[in-house]
Amino acid sequence: MIPAAFDYEVAESVEHALGLLAADPDAKVLAGGHSLVPALKLRIARPSKLVDIGRLSDLAYVRDAGSQVAIGALTRHVDVQGDPLLQEHCPIVSMTAGKVGDPQVRHRGTIGGSVAHGDPASDLPSVMRALDAEFVIVGAGGERTVGAGDFFTGVFQTAVGHGELLTEIRVPKLGDTTGWSYLKYHRRAQDWATVGVAAIVHRDNGTATSASVSLTNMGGTPLRASAVEAAIAAGSSPAEAAVHAADDTEPSTDTAASAEFRRHLARVLTERALTQARA
Ligand SMILES: Cc1cc2nc3c(=O)[nH]c(=O)nc-3n(C[C@H](O)[C@H](O)[C@H](O)COP(=O)(O)OP(=O)(O)OC[C@H]3O[C@@H](n4cnc5c(N)ncnc54)[C@H](O)[C@@H]3O)c2cc1C
């Protein structure tokens, strides 16, 4: 389909983008366009104006930030995938960026667009939830930092309000005693996850002492598998803990899978991810 008519402005700076957004309550930010343009073509999104932030190169970076790694919102998936700092300190992020879509999507799509879109089937939001990442949001009222637990608020909804920009994502550096895994089941190589599981495991001599586990596409937002985490903390094996992976989830039934199959996938992938992360 052809999108409904819209105006188009190129932002020259973050301040310029904020001004353009403030002037039009129906304007939308355009980053890589790989989620927004399909939505425009289907007329699911009908903004009056697109504010293109694609040329704000000062928002494309990966930096050492002490105990964290800071990633600019406009960093493309391919650059996240290949970044040496992330590969050294938080490899679950770079590895997962390499699982997003196909090379064309990874060369255009941005990490900021991926999390701001709030799609429960997306991979990086789930990884951010497991990592307890932080999100820096700027708007007319200044800058605020939101934790991953408060950032994803619903299907295609996040804490980024109208007139605001997500500028940075901060992830923790993982130490030598922390293992990780992100597994996704999808029917074709470039597809979104039917179900995905991100696991961060703190281990001692091959035994998991605590874990953060997040589920992709098992509800309206990335969901922490709290019952699995509690079981690991109580000394359960990955197999014992994974039995609880679908507790308190609300997976949908669609053309890719039934809700019941998604629950099954969550249990299978959680056991595998915990085992991989513990090794
Ligand atoms: C064929 C195909 C396959 C894909 N496969 C996968 C996959 O396997 N896994 C996966 O996770 N994703 C997948 N995607 C989605 C892909 O990761 C998108 O690139 C990403 O979700 C959106 O990033 P973008 O930069 O293109 O954002 P855009 O499409 O430009 O924007 C998306 C939304 O975020 C908002 N936004 C963007 N940046 C900001 C910002 N800095 N501040 C505030 N709001 C902002 C926009 O207003 C819009 O609402 C796929 C996409 C395609 C087309």
PDB file of C-alpha atoms in Angstrom, residues 92 174-183 197-213 228 231-233 235-242 269-279:
ATOM      1  CA  ILE A  92      25.063 -10.675  24.505  1.00  0.00           C
ATOM      2  CA  LEU A 174      29.457  -8.356  32.532  1.00  0.00           C
ATOM      3  CA  GLY A 175      32.298  -9.817  34.591  1.00  0.00           C
ATOM      4  CA  ASP A 176      34.171 -13.096  34.133  1.00  0.00           C
ATOM      5  CA  THR A 177      31.759 -14.972  36.412  1.00  0.00           C
ATOM      6  CA  THR A 178      28.731 -13.961  34.361  1.00  0.00           C
ATOM      7  CA  GLY A 179      27.501 -16.137  31.515  1.00  0.00           C
ATOM      8  CA  TRP A 180      24.908 -15.191  28.922  1.00  0.00           C
ATOM      9  CA  SER A 181      22.778 -16.556  26.129  1.00  0.00           C
ATOM     10  CA  TYR A 182      20.089 -15.315  23.769  1.00  0.00           C
ATOM     11  CA  LEU A 183      18.174 -17.966  21.873  1.00  0.00           C
ATOM     12  CA  VAL A 197      14.891 -16.148  25.737  1.00  0.00           C
ATOM     13  CA  ALA A 198      17.694 -13.978  27.122  1.00  0.00           C
ATOM     14  CA  ALA A 199      19.578 -15.375  30.116  1.00  0.00           C
ATOM     15  CA  ILE A 200      22.265 -13.698  32.228  1.00  0.00           C
ATOM     16  CA  VAL A 201      23.714 -16.147  34.753  1.00  0.00           C
ATOM     17  CA  HIS A 202      26.052 -15.461  37.666  1.00  0.00           C
ATOM     18  CA  ARG A 203      27.981 -18.653  38.277  1.00  0.00           C
ATOM     19  CA  ASP A 204      30.384 -20.210  40.708  1.00  0.00           C
ATOM     20  CA  ASN A 205      32.376 -23.258  39.540  1.00  0.00           C
ATOM     21  CA  GLY A 206      29.832 -24.150  36.873  1.00  0.00           C
ATOM     22  CA  THR A 207      26.851 -23.725  39.222  1.00  0.00           C
ATOM     23  CA  ALA A 208      24.357 -20.918  38.589  1.00  0.00           C
ATOM     24  CA  THR A 209      23.899 -18.857  41.752  1.00  0.00           C
ATOM     25  CA  SER A 210      21.477 -16.304  40.284  1.00  0.00           C
ATOM     26  CA  ALA A 211      19.982 -15.523  36.907  1.00  0.00           C
ATOM     27  CA  SER A 212      18.081 -12.829  35.028  1.00  0.00           C
ATOM     28  CA  VAL A 213      15.830 -14.298  32.378  1.00  0.00           C
ATOM     29  CA  VAL A 228      12.639 -19.224  36.868  1.00  0.00           C
ATOM     30  CA  ALA A 231      14.154 -21.336  41.251  1.00  0.00           C
ATOM     31  CA  ILE A 232      17.765 -20.768  40.161  1.00  0.00           C
ATOM     32  CA  ALA A 233      18.433 -18.690  43.287  1.00  0.00           C
ATOM     33  CA  GLY A 235      19.480 -24.035  43.770  1.00  0.00           C
ATOM     34  CA  SER A 236      17.368 -25.629  41.015  1.00  0.00           C
ATOM     35  CA  SER A 237      19.025 -26.965  37.876  1.00  0.00           C
ATOM     36  CA  PRO A 238      18.261 -25.318  34.496  1.00  0.00           C
ATOM     37  CA  ALA A 239      15.829 -28.161  33.695  1.00  0.00           C
ATOM     38  CA  GLU A 240      13.997 -27.780  37.020  1.00  0.00           C
ATOM     39  CA  ALA A 241      13.865 -23.987  36.775  1.00  0.00           C
ATOM     40  CA  ALA A 242      12.763 -23.934  33.139  1.00  0.00           C
ATOM     41  CA  LEU A 269      14.577 -22.373  25.139  1.00  0.00           C
ATOM     42  CA  THR A 270      14.888 -21.326  28.792  1.00  0.00           C
ATOM     43  CA  GLU A 271      16.488 -24.641  29.750  1.00  0.00           C
ATOM     44  CA  ARG A 272      18.895 -24.366  26.807  1.00  0.00           C
ATOM     45  CA  ALA A 273      19.738 -20.711  27.463  1.00  0.00           C
ATOM     46  CA  LEU A 274      20.371 -21.319  31.182  1.00  0.00           C
ATOM     47  CA  THR A 275      22.552 -24.343  30.387  1.00  0.00           C
ATOM     48  CA  GLN A 276      24.523 -22.385  27.787  1.00  0.00           C
ATOM     49  CA  ALA A 277      24.952 -19.362  30.070  1.00  0.00           C
ATOM     50  CA  ARG A 278      26.083 -21.516  33.005  1.00  0.00           C
ATOM     51  CA  ALA A 279      28.771 -23.353  31.042  1.00  0.00           C
TER      52      ALA A 279
END
